[in-house]
Short mmCIF file of C-alpha atoms and ligand atoms in Angstrom, two decimals:
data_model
loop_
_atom_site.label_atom_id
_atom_site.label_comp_id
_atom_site.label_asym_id
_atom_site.label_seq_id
_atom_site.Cartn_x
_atom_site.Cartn_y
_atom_site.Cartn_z
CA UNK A 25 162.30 -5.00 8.23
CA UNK A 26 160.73 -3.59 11.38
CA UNK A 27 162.14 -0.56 10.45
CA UNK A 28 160.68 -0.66 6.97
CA UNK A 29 156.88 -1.20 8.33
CA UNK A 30 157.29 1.39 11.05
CA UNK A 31 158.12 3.99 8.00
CA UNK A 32 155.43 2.72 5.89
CA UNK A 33 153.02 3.10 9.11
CA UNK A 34 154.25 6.56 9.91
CA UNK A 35 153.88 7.51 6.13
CA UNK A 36 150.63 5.86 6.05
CA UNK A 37 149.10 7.69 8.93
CA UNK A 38 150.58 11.27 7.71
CA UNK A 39 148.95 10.89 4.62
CA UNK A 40 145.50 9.82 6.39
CA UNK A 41 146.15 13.40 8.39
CA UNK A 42 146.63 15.31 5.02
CA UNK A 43 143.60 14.01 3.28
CA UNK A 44 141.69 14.29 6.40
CA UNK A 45 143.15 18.08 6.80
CA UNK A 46 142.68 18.58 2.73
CA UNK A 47 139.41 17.18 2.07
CA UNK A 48 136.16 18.43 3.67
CA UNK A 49 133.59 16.18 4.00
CA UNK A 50 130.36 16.80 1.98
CA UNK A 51 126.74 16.66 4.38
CA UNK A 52 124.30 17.17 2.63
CA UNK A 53 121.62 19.53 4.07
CA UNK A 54 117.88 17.83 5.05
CA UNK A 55 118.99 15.17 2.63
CA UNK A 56 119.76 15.46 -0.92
CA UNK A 57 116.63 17.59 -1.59
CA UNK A 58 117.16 19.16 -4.51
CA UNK A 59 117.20 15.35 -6.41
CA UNK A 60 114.37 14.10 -8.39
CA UNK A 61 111.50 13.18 -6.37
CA UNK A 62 112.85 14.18 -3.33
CA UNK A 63 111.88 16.74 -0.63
CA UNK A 64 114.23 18.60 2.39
CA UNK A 65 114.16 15.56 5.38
CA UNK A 66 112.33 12.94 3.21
CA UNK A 67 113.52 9.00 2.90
CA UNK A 68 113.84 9.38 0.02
CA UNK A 69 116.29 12.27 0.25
CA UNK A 70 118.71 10.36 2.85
CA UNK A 71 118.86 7.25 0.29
CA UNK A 72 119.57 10.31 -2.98
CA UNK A 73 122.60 11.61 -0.72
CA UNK A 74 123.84 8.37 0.10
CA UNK A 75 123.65 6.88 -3.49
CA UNK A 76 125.41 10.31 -4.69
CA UNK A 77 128.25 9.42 -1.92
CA UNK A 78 127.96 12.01 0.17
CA UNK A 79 129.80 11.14 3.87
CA UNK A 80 126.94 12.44 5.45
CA UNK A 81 123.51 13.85 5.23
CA UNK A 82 121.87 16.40 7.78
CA UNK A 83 118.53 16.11 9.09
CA UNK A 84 116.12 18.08 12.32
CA UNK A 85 113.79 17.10 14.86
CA UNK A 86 111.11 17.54 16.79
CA UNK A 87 109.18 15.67 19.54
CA UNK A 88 105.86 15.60 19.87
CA UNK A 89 103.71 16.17 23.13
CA UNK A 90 103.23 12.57 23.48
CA UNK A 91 107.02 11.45 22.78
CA UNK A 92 107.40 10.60 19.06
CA UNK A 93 110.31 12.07 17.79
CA UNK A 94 109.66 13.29 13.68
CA UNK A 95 111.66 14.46 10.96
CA UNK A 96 111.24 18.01 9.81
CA UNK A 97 113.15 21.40 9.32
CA UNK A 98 110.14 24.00 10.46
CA UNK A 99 108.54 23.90 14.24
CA UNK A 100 105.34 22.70 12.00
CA UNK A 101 104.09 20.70 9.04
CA UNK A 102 101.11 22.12 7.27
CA UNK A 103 100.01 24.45 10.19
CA UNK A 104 100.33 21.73 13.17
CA UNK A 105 102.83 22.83 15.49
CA UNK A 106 105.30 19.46 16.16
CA UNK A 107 106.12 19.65 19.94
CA UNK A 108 102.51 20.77 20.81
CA UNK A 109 100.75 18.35 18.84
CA UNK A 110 99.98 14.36 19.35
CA UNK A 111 102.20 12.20 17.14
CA UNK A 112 98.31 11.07 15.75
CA UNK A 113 97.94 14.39 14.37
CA UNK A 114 101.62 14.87 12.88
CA UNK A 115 101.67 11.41 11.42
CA UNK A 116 99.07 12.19 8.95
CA UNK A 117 100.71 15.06 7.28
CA UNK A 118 102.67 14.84 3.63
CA UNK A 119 106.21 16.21 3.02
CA UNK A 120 105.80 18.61 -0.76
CA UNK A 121 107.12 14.73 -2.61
CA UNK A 122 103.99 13.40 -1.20
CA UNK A 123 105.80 10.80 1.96
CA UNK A 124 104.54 11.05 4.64
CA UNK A 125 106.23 12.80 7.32
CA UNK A 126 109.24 10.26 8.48
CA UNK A 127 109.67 9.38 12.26
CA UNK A 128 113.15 9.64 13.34
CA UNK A 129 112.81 5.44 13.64
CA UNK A 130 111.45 5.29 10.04
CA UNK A 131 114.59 7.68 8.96
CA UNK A 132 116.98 5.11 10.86
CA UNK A 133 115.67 1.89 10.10
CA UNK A 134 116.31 3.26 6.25
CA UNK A 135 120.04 4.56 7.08
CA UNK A 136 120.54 1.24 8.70
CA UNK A 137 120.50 -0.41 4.98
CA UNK A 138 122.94 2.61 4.19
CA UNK A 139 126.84 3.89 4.37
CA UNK A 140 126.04 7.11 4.84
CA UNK A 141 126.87 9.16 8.24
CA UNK A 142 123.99 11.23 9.74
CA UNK A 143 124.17 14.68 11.07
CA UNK A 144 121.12 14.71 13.42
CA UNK A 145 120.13 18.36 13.95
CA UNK A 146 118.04 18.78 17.63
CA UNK A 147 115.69 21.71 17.58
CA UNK A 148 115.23 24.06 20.62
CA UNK A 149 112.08 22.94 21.91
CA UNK A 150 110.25 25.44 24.08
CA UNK A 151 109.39 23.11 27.07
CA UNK A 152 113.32 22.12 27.95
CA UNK A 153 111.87 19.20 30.17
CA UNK A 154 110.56 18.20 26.68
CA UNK A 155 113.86 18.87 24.96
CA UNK A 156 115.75 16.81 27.91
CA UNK A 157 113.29 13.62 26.80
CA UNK A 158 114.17 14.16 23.14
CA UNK A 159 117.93 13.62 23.24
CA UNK A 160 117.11 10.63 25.68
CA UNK A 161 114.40 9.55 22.52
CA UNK A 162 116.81 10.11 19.82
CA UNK A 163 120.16 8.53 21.65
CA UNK A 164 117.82 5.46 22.94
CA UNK A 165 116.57 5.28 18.90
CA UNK A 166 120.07 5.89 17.58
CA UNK A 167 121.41 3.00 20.10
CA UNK A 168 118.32 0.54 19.21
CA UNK A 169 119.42 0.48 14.99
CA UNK A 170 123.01 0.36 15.51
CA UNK A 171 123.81 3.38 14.26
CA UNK A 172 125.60 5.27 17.45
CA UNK A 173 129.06 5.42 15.20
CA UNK A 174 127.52 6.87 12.14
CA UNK A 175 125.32 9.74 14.02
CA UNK A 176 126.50 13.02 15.29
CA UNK A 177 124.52 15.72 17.22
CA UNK A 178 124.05 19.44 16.25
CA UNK A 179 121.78 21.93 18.10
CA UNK A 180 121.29 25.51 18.19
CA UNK A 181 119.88 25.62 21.87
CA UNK A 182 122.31 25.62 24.35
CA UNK A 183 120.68 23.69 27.26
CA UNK A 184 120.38 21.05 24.34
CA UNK A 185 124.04 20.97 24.12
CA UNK A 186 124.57 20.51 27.36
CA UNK A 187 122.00 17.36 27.37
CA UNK A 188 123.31 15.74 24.36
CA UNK A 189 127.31 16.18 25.89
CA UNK A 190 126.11 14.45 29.03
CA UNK A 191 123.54 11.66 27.31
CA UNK A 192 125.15 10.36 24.62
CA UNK A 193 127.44 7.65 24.69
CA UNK A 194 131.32 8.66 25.29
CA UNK A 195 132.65 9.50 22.13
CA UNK A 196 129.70 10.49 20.50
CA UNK A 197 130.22 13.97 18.28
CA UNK A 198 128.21 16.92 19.67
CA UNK A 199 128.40 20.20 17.78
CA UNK A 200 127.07 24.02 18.32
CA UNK A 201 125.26 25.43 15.92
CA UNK A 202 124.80 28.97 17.29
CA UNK A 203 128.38 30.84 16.39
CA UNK A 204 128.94 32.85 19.90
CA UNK A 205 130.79 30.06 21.07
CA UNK A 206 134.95 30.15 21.00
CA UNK A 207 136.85 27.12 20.33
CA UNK A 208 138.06 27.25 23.95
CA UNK A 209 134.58 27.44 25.33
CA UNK A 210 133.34 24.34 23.37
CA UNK A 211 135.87 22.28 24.03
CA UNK A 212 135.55 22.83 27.94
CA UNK A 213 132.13 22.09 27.42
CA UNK A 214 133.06 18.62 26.19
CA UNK A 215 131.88 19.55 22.27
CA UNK A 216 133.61 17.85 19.02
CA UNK A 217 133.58 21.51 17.69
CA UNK A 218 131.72 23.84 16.24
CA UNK A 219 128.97 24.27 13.13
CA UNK A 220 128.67 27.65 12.26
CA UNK A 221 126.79 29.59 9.71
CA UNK A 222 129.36 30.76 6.68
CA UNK A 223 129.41 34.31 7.56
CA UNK A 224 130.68 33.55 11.22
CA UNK A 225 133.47 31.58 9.95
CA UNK A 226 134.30 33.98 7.40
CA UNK A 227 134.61 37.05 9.92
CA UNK A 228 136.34 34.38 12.07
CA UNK A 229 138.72 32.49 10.04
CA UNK A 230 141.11 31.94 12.92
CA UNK A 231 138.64 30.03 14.52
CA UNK A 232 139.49 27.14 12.24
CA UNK A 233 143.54 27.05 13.33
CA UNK A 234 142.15 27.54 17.18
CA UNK A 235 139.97 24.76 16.51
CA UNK A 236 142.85 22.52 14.84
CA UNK A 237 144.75 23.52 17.43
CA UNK A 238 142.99 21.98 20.30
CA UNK A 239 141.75 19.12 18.26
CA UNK A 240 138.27 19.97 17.30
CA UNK A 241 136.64 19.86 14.13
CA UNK A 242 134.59 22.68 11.86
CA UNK A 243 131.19 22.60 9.89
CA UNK A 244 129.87 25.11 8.07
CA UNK A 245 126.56 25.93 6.89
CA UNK A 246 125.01 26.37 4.62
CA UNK A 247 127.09 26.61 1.52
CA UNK A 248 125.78 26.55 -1.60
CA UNK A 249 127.93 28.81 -3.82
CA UNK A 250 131.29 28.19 -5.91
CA UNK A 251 133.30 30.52 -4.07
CA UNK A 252 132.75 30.30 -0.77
CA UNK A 253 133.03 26.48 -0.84
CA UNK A 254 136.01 27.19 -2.73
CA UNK A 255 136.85 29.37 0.19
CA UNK A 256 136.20 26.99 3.37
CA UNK A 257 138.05 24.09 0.96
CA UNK A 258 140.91 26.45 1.44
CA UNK A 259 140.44 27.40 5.12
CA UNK A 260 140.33 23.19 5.89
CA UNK A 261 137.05 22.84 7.07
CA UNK A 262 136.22 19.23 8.34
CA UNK A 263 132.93 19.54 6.67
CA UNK A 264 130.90 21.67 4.47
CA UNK A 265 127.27 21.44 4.81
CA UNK A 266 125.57 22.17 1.30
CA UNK A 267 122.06 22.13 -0.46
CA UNK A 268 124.38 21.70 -3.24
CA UNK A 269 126.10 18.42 -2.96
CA UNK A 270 127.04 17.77 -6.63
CA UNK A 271 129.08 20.68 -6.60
CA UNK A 272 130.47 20.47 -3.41
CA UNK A 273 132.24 17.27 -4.07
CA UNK A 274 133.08 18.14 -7.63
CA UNK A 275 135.54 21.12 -6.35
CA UNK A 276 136.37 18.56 -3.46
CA UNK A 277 137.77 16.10 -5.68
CA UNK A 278 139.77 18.85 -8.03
MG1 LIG B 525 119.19 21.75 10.22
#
């Protein structure tokens, strides 16, 4: 009997590996923008990409020069420059769906009603004393709505790596965006792996078995078309990160 449910565990936990190793995981990119009434890192495009069932949605942020933490791709919003401005002045401004500009709280406090996983993207900010008070912002926020084991980090700057490795609570996924980092090197830097942009990965493939191999995972960005998801579906890639979500898990699911 003991026997029996020991095989049946084993079995169980292989097949977890193999869909886990199979299946990439679909984020969507700043939301699932390209819905109906939504815009790239709106509200409204976190709640499209978790009603679709994507496993996670990716979002980016900026701080402001007075400490509020908002939701937006470019350094500004409708010529006001994010981490120079006061959150007064940034607050006012209107995504292209007409919402206002979400805080990284507002964002949250809608996830928290949500399944969805969130890919939290930090922006190199150019003050890095500024940048060191964001990740403490953002973990602090992510901490106060309960959300610390649905939220992993990404970041193109390096020093903002570092931060988020050393900040966040144990555990927490931190990944590099900017693909001149080896597998090695991030994981003696303490990251979960590595996000790169589709044509890194593609001149690279072997940094996918490298990464397997010493137990970190892979995101790419940002895929959009048939054949290269088709390709990084083929390669094992944790995740895909796509502006085309629909698609994305379509192919998944074949
Ligand atoms: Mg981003």
């Amino acid at each position: 009997m003991k026997q029996t449910i020991l095989s049946l565990l084993t079995l169980a936990m292989a097949l977890t590996w193999f869909q886990s190793v199979a299946q990439p995981q679909v984020v969507a990119h700043r939301g699932h923008w390209r819905a109906e009434g939504s815009a790239q890192n709106s509200i409204r495009s976190l709640v499209k990409a978790d009603s679709i069932g994507c496993e996670a949605t990716e979002f980016d942020v900026w701080m402001t020069r007075d400490g509020t933490v908002f939701v937006n791709h470019d350094p500004t919003i409708n010529g006001i420059e994010i981490q120079k401005s006061k959150a007064s002045e940034v607050t006012r401004q209107r995504l292209p769906n007409g919402e206002p500009i979400p805080t990284l709280d507002q964002l949250l406090t809608a996830a928290e009603t949500l399944k969805i996983n969130l890919v939290c993207e930090l922006k190199p900010h150019a003050d890095k004393q500024q940048e060191l008070q964001a990740v403490r912002k953002i973990i602090a926020a992510v901490r106060r709505h309960g959300l610390e084991a649905r939220t992993s980090y990404i970041t193109f700057s390096y020093p903002g790596l570092r931060m988020l490795i050393k900040h966040a609570p144990k555990g927490t996924e931190v990944y590099y965006l900017n693909g001149e980092l080896s597998p090695a090197t991030l994981k003696g830097l303490g990251a979960a792996g590595l996000d790169y942009n589709l044509s890194v990965m593609r001149r690279r493939p072997e940094w996918f078995t490298q990464s397997r191999e010493l137990g970190l995972k892979t995101n790419v960005w940002t895929v959009d078309a048939q054949e290269n998801m088709e390709w990084f579906i083929e390669r094992g890639a944790d995740y895909i990160t796509t502006n085309e979500p629909e698609l994305l898990q379509r192919l998944v699911k074949r």
